[in-house]
């Protein structure tokens, strides 16, 4: 309830103090969820998350107070002072995990459970993204483009040698944030559309992994022998997250490259498109482990053709949307 309250307060406020209050409620609500298991790794993750978020909150206050000091404005959309804009970009980058403030994000996600990891990768990124969209006209385009390309490169590069699924999804998140940030100044609605579709696909993957109890590549190799239908649809959801046509994940990448080309930023569009190939490699590796690799010894238990009823409908719905939304592109354009 506190997570929903904090998110609602931040995205609906037009005063910096209210936005800050919502972010603080969010941070304080997620920390018990991260440290719930009382495992040393979970406690470490909660501590890292708290310290980085506290630093980001202090910077947000500093940014808004500096702007109010020089301009007399507390309105979120009236952020005009250059120092305040720079501090806000830093704040939101820390909150989201954009490069070069990404170092805590994979560690925190690895120390959390799958359900908490889902919240961290989706819901917790919504308020900072909303602030970024609201203040986008005031931000520095060169800085945002540089950070976006660095995030896309680092998210793909660092994910290549990972064996833990949650860390791979954390680097996937960093890479997707690069795509959202690069188009922010030119088409903020496209940033939000990319974020919504990213949340949709990531939720489907996290729920599928949670159902099959997959935590690393070694356990993923046994998924096909347990629940073949879920493993097959998980493969499609992973390829959708990679942005392969004709799946849903291709839609935001296609629109972003099209918009960048319209803005005469063809070199930037080419660079970020090539960097997405790095991510494609580790998504393909996950898909390969989930469906094509079989364990050397046959399992002694019966195939679990049916999963728990409480998660069956959400997983089915989310994975279906993650795979088949591309033909509905005209309707999505009309609504956005």
Short mmCIF file of C-alpha atoms in Angstrom, two decimals:
data_model
loop_
_atom_site.label_atom_id
_atom_site.label_comp_id
_atom_site.label_asym_id
_atom_site.label_seq_id
_atom_site.Cartn_x
_atom_site.Cartn_y
_atom_site.Cartn_z
CA UNK A 1 0.00 0.00 0.00
CA UNK A 2 2.84 2.39 0.85
CA UNK A 3 4.53 1.67 -2.49
CA UNK A 4 1.35 2.55 -4.37
CA UNK A 5 0.81 5.63 -2.19
CA UNK A 6 4.38 6.91 -2.69
CA UNK A 7 4.23 6.35 -6.45
CA UNK A 8 0.85 8.08 -6.73
CA UNK A 9 2.00 11.09 -4.68
CA UNK A 10 5.12 11.58 -6.82
CA UNK A 11 3.53 11.22 -10.25
CA UNK A 12 0.55 13.44 -9.39
CA UNK A 13 2.41 16.27 -7.61
CA UNK A 14 3.53 19.58 -9.10
CA UNK A 15 5.50 20.75 -6.04
CA UNK A 16 9.02 19.52 -5.42
CA UNK A 17 8.45 18.79 -1.70
CA UNK A 18 5.49 16.53 -2.46
CA UNK A 19 7.48 14.68 -5.13
CA UNK A 20 10.33 14.22 -2.63
CA UNK A 21 7.87 12.95 0.01
CA UNK A 22 6.50 10.33 -2.38
CA UNK A 23 10.00 9.10 -3.27
CA UNK A 24 10.88 8.82 0.45
CA UNK A 25 7.72 6.80 1.17
CA UNK A 26 8.66 4.48 -1.70
CA UNK A 27 12.20 3.98 -0.42
CA UNK A 28 11.09 3.28 3.16
CA UNK A 29 8.40 0.85 1.95
CA UNK A 30 10.67 -1.28 -0.25
CA UNK A 31 13.54 -1.73 2.26
CA UNK A 32 11.63 -4.21 4.52
CA UNK A 33 10.64 -6.15 1.39
CA UNK A 34 14.28 -6.43 0.28
CA UNK A 35 15.54 -7.51 3.72
CA UNK A 36 12.54 -9.79 4.46
CA UNK A 37 14.48 -13.06 4.07
CA UNK A 38 17.11 -12.07 6.71
CA UNK A 39 19.81 -13.54 4.50
CA UNK A 40 23.16 -11.67 4.73
CA UNK A 41 23.00 -10.94 0.99
CA UNK A 42 19.50 -9.49 1.38
CA UNK A 43 20.60 -7.28 4.30
CA UNK A 44 23.57 -6.09 2.24
CA UNK A 45 21.26 -5.32 -0.70
CA UNK A 46 18.87 -3.36 1.55
CA UNK A 47 21.78 -1.35 3.03
CA UNK A 48 23.20 -0.52 -0.43
CA UNK A 49 19.76 0.46 -1.68
CA UNK A 50 19.07 2.69 1.32
CA UNK A 51 22.42 4.53 1.12
CA UNK A 52 22.17 5.27 -2.61
CA UNK A 53 18.51 6.31 -2.42
CA UNK A 54 19.20 8.55 0.60
CA UNK A 55 22.00 10.27 -1.33
CA UNK A 56 19.68 10.73 -4.33
CA UNK A 57 16.93 12.18 -2.11
CA UNK A 58 19.37 14.67 -0.57
CA UNK A 59 20.47 15.74 -4.07
CA UNK A 60 16.82 16.14 -5.11
CA UNK A 61 16.18 18.47 -2.17
CA UNK A 62 19.37 20.39 -2.94
CA UNK A 63 18.38 20.72 -6.61
CA UNK A 64 14.83 21.95 -5.90
CA UNK A 65 15.97 24.36 -3.14
CA UNK A 66 18.67 25.82 -5.40
CA UNK A 67 16.08 26.39 -8.13
CA UNK A 68 13.65 27.94 -5.62
CA UNK A 69 16.43 30.17 -4.25
CA UNK A 70 17.28 31.63 -7.67
CA UNK A 71 13.87 31.66 -9.38
CA UNK A 72 11.31 31.62 -6.53
CA UNK A 73 9.57 28.62 -8.16
CA UNK A 74 8.76 25.27 -6.47
CA UNK A 75 6.85 24.02 -9.51
CA UNK A 76 8.36 20.83 -11.03
CA UNK A 77 7.93 22.06 -14.60
CA UNK A 78 9.69 25.39 -13.83
CA UNK A 79 13.15 23.94 -13.30
CA UNK A 80 15.31 26.50 -15.12
CA UNK A 81 18.53 27.01 -13.15
CA UNK A 82 21.47 25.17 -14.84
CA UNK A 83 22.95 23.81 -11.58
CA UNK A 84 19.53 22.53 -10.50
CA UNK A 85 19.06 20.79 -13.86
CA UNK A 86 22.46 19.09 -13.55
CA UNK A 87 21.73 17.97 -9.97
CA UNK A 88 18.30 16.67 -10.97
CA UNK A 89 19.80 14.64 -13.83
CA UNK A 90 22.23 13.10 -11.32
CA UNK A 91 19.43 12.41 -8.83
CA UNK A 92 17.17 10.66 -11.33
CA UNK A 93 20.13 8.71 -12.75
CA UNK A 94 20.92 7.37 -9.26
CA UNK A 95 17.26 6.50 -8.67
CA UNK A 96 16.93 4.70 -12.00
CA UNK A 97 20.42 3.15 -12.15
CA UNK A 98 21.59 4.96 -15.30
CA UNK A 99 25.30 4.83 -16.14
CA UNK A 100 27.57 5.94 -14.41
CA UNK A 101 25.39 5.49 -11.30
CA UNK A 102 24.48 1.88 -12.07
CA UNK A 103 26.84 -0.04 -9.76
CA UNK A 104 24.39 -0.77 -6.94
CA UNK A 105 21.47 -1.82 -9.17
CA UNK A 106 22.59 -5.38 -10.14
CA UNK A 107 23.77 -6.14 -6.58
CA UNK A 108 20.48 -5.01 -5.04
CA UNK A 109 18.44 -7.03 -7.53
CA UNK A 110 20.60 -10.12 -6.96
CA UNK A 111 20.11 -9.85 -3.17
CA UNK A 112 16.31 -9.61 -3.44
CA UNK A 113 13.69 -12.28 -4.01
CA UNK A 114 12.08 -12.58 -7.46
CA UNK A 115 8.91 -10.76 -6.36
CA UNK A 116 10.82 -7.87 -4.79
CA UNK A 117 13.12 -7.82 -7.82
CA UNK A 118 10.05 -7.37 -10.02
CA UNK A 119 8.97 -4.35 -7.93
CA UNK A 120 12.49 -2.87 -8.06
CA UNK A 121 12.75 -3.32 -11.83
CA UNK A 122 9.31 -1.91 -12.67
CA UNK A 123 7.22 -0.01 -10.08
CA UNK A 124 10.16 1.66 -8.31
CA UNK A 125 11.40 3.14 -11.59
CA UNK A 126 8.06 4.79 -12.40
CA UNK A 127 8.26 7.92 -10.14
CA UNK A 128 11.81 8.91 -11.27
CA UNK A 129 10.79 8.35 -14.91
CA UNK A 130 7.75 10.60 -14.38
CA UNK A 131 9.99 13.34 -12.92
CA UNK A 132 12.35 12.97 -15.88
CA UNK A 133 9.45 13.39 -18.34
CA UNK A 134 8.07 16.44 -16.48
CA UNK A 135 11.44 18.23 -16.42
CA UNK A 136 12.65 17.06 -19.87
CA UNK A 137 12.50 20.50 -21.61
CA UNK A 138 15.05 21.89 -19.11
CA UNK A 139 17.62 19.10 -19.25
CA UNK A 140 20.93 19.05 -21.12
CA UNK A 141 20.57 17.10 -24.42
CA UNK A 142 24.28 16.29 -24.80
CA UNK A 143 24.53 14.92 -21.26
CA UNK A 144 21.37 12.80 -21.64
CA UNK A 145 22.49 11.38 -25.01
CA UNK A 146 25.94 10.51 -23.63
CA UNK A 147 24.45 8.79 -20.56
CA UNK A 148 21.90 6.95 -22.70
CA UNK A 149 24.52 5.52 -25.09
CA UNK A 150 26.79 4.63 -22.14
CA UNK A 151 23.86 2.83 -20.42
CA UNK A 152 22.96 0.88 -23.57
CA UNK A 153 26.62 -0.10 -24.06
CA UNK A 154 27.30 -1.02 -20.44
CA UNK A 155 23.98 -2.83 -19.95
CA UNK A 156 24.76 -5.07 -22.91
CA UNK A 157 28.46 -5.47 -22.20
CA UNK A 158 28.21 -6.30 -18.48
CA UNK A 159 25.38 -8.77 -19.02
CA UNK A 160 27.46 -10.97 -21.33
CA UNK A 161 29.42 -12.89 -18.69
CA UNK A 162 26.68 -13.19 -16.03
CA UNK A 163 25.25 -16.52 -14.92
CA UNK A 164 22.71 -15.21 -12.38
CA UNK A 165 19.37 -14.49 -14.03
CA UNK A 166 18.50 -11.54 -11.76
CA UNK A 167 21.80 -9.80 -12.58
CA UNK A 168 21.18 -10.36 -16.28
CA UNK A 169 17.74 -8.76 -15.92
CA UNK A 170 19.30 -5.86 -13.97
CA UNK A 171 21.73 -5.14 -16.82
CA UNK A 172 18.83 -5.55 -19.24
CA UNK A 173 17.02 -2.85 -17.25
CA UNK A 174 20.04 -0.50 -17.52
CA UNK A 175 20.16 -1.07 -21.28
CA UNK A 176 16.43 -0.33 -21.69
CA UNK A 177 16.77 2.83 -19.60
CA UNK A 178 19.34 4.00 -22.14
CA UNK A 179 16.73 3.64 -24.90
CA UNK A 180 14.16 5.55 -22.81
CA UNK A 181 16.57 8.39 -22.00
CA UNK A 182 17.84 8.93 -25.55
CA UNK A 183 14.39 9.80 -26.89
CA UNK A 184 13.25 11.78 -23.81
CA UNK A 185 13.88 15.30 -25.16
CA UNK A 186 12.37 14.66 -28.58
CA UNK A 187 9.28 12.61 -27.72
CA UNK A 188 8.52 12.18 -23.97
CA UNK A 189 5.37 10.14 -24.75
CA UNK A 190 7.58 7.59 -26.51
CA UNK A 191 9.71 7.35 -23.37
CA UNK A 192 6.61 6.47 -21.36
CA UNK A 193 5.40 3.98 -23.99
CA UNK A 194 8.82 2.27 -23.93
CA UNK A 195 8.69 2.16 -20.13
CA UNK A 196 5.19 0.64 -20.08
CA UNK A 197 6.11 -2.08 -22.58
CA UNK A 198 9.38 -2.77 -20.72
CA UNK A 199 7.39 -3.22 -17.47
CA UNK A 200 4.95 -5.54 -19.24
CA UNK A 201 7.67 -7.82 -20.65
CA UNK A 202 9.80 -7.78 -17.49
CA UNK A 203 6.78 -8.66 -15.31
CA UNK A 204 6.01 -11.65 -17.53
CA UNK A 205 9.61 -12.90 -17.31
CA UNK A 206 9.93 -12.39 -13.53
CA UNK A 207 6.64 -14.21 -12.84
CA UNK A 208 7.64 -17.11 -15.11
CA UNK A 209 11.05 -17.37 -13.41
CA UNK A 210 9.42 -17.20 -9.98
CA UNK A 211 7.00 -20.02 -10.90
CA UNK A 212 9.76 -22.31 -12.14
CA UNK A 213 12.16 -21.29 -9.29
CA UNK A 214 14.91 -20.38 -11.77
CA UNK A 215 17.76 -18.29 -10.31
CA UNK A 216 20.73 -19.01 -12.60
CA UNK A 217 21.57 -20.56 -15.96
CA UNK A 218 22.22 -23.99 -14.44
CA UNK A 219 18.68 -24.27 -13.01
CA UNK A 220 17.27 -22.75 -16.20
CA UNK A 221 18.58 -25.74 -18.14
CA UNK A 222 16.19 -28.01 -16.23
CA UNK A 223 13.11 -25.85 -16.94
CA UNK A 224 12.16 -27.66 -20.14
CA UNK A 225 11.91 -31.02 -18.38
CA UNK A 226 9.62 -29.53 -15.70
CA UNK A 227 7.15 -27.27 -17.53
CA UNK A 228 7.69 -27.35 -21.32
CA UNK A 229 4.86 -24.93 -22.27
CA UNK A 230 6.02 -22.27 -19.81
CA UNK A 231 9.66 -22.66 -20.91
CA UNK A 232 8.64 -22.20 -24.56
CA UNK A 233 6.62 -19.04 -23.85
CA UNK A 234 9.41 -17.75 -21.58
CA UNK A 235 11.75 -18.04 -24.57
CA UNK A 236 9.39 -15.90 -26.68
CA UNK A 237 9.09 -13.29 -23.89
CA UNK A 238 12.91 -13.09 -23.64
CA UNK A 239 13.21 -12.60 -27.40
CA UNK A 240 10.52 -9.92 -27.17
CA UNK A 241 12.56 -8.13 -24.48
CA UNK A 242 15.52 -8.33 -26.87
CA UNK A 243 13.45 -6.42 -29.45
CA UNK A 244 13.12 -9.00 -32.20
CA UNK A 245 10.27 -8.57 -34.71
CA UNK A 246 7.43 -9.55 -34.90
CA UNK A 247 7.22 -9.48 -31.08
CA UNK A 248 6.03 -6.63 -28.84
CA UNK A 249 9.55 -5.52 -27.82
CA UNK A 250 10.34 -4.51 -31.40
CA UNK A 251 7.74 -1.71 -31.30
CA UNK A 252 9.54 0.78 -28.97
CA UNK A 253 12.95 0.22 -30.61
CA UNK A 254 11.46 0.73 -34.06
CA UNK A 255 9.70 3.96 -33.01
CA UNK A 256 12.77 5.33 -31.21
CA UNK A 257 15.07 4.71 -34.20
CA UNK A 258 12.46 6.29 -36.49
CA UNK A 259 12.16 9.39 -34.25
CA UNK A 260 15.95 9.77 -33.92
CA UNK A 261 16.27 9.61 -37.71
CA UNK A 262 13.59 12.32 -38.05
CA UNK A 263 15.64 14.49 -35.68
CA UNK A 264 18.67 14.04 -37.98
CA UNK A 265 20.49 11.96 -35.35
CA UNK A 266 21.22 9.01 -37.63
CA UNK A 267 24.72 8.30 -36.15
CA UNK A 268 23.20 8.11 -32.65
CA UNK A 269 20.38 5.85 -33.88
CA UNK A 270 22.90 3.58 -35.61
CA UNK A 271 25.11 3.40 -32.51
CA UNK A 272 22.31 2.49 -30.10
CA UNK A 273 20.86 -0.04 -32.57
CA UNK A 274 24.25 -1.76 -32.83
CA UNK A 275 24.64 -1.72 -29.04
CA UNK A 276 21.33 -3.57 -28.67
CA UNK A 277 23.04 -6.55 -30.35
CA UNK A 278 25.08 -7.02 -27.16
CA UNK A 279 21.85 -7.48 -25.22
CA UNK A 280 20.47 -9.75 -27.92
CA UNK A 281 23.36 -12.14 -27.28
CA UNK A 282 22.58 -12.75 -23.62
CA UNK A 283 18.82 -12.91 -24.28
CA UNK A 284 19.52 -15.60 -26.87
CA UNK A 285 21.69 -17.42 -24.36
CA UNK A 286 18.85 -17.35 -21.81
CA UNK A 287 16.38 -18.54 -24.46
CA UNK A 288 18.78 -21.30 -25.49
CA UNK A 289 19.19 -22.48 -21.89
CA UNK A 290 15.43 -22.38 -21.27
CA UNK A 291 14.36 -24.44 -24.28
CA UNK A 292 17.13 -26.14 -26.26
CA UNK A 293 19.49 -27.35 -23.53
CA UNK A 294 18.48 -30.51 -21.70
CA UNK A 295 20.18 -31.75 -18.50
CA UNK A 296 22.41 -34.82 -18.93
CA UNK A 297 20.42 -36.95 -16.46
CA UNK A 298 16.71 -37.59 -16.74
CA UNK A 299 14.60 -36.17 -13.94
CA UNK A 300 12.76 -38.60 -11.69
CA UNK A 301 9.68 -36.50 -11.10
CA UNK A 302 6.59 -36.15 -13.23
CA UNK A 303 6.31 -33.23 -15.63
CA UNK A 304 4.49 -30.29 -14.03
CA UNK A 305 2.22 -29.55 -16.95
CA UNK A 306 0.04 -27.39 -14.75
CA UNK A 307 1.28 -24.60 -12.50
CA UNK A 308 -0.28 -22.99 -9.45
CA UNK A 309 -3.73 -21.60 -10.32
CA UNK A 310 -3.09 -18.27 -8.59
CA UNK A 311 -0.27 -17.37 -11.01
CA UNK A 312 -1.53 -19.12 -14.13
CA UNK A 313 -3.83 -16.36 -15.40
CA UNK A 314 -1.44 -13.40 -14.79
CA UNK A 315 1.47 -15.20 -16.47
CA UNK A 316 -0.68 -16.23 -19.45
CA UNK A 317 -2.01 -12.69 -19.89
CA UNK A 318 1.35 -10.95 -19.53
CA UNK A 319 3.24 -13.33 -21.80
CA UNK A 320 0.51 -13.11 -24.45
CA UNK A 321 0.75 -9.30 -24.38
CA UNK A 322 4.56 -9.48 -24.40
CA UNK A 323 4.47 -11.49 -27.62
CA UNK A 324 1.50 -10.26 -29.65
CA UNK A 325 1.06 -6.49 -29.28
CA UNK A 326 2.95 -5.45 -32.43
CA UNK A 327 -0.09 -5.80 -34.79
CA UNK A 328 -1.94 -3.37 -32.49
CA UNK A 329 0.63 -0.61 -33.16
CA UNK A 330 -1.88 1.77 -34.86
CA UNK A 331 -4.19 1.60 -31.84
CA UNK A 332 -1.22 2.19 -29.49
CA UNK A 333 -0.23 5.26 -31.57
CA UNK A 334 -3.77 6.58 -31.34
CA UNK A 335 -3.89 6.24 -27.55
CA UNK A 336 -0.47 7.83 -27.00
#
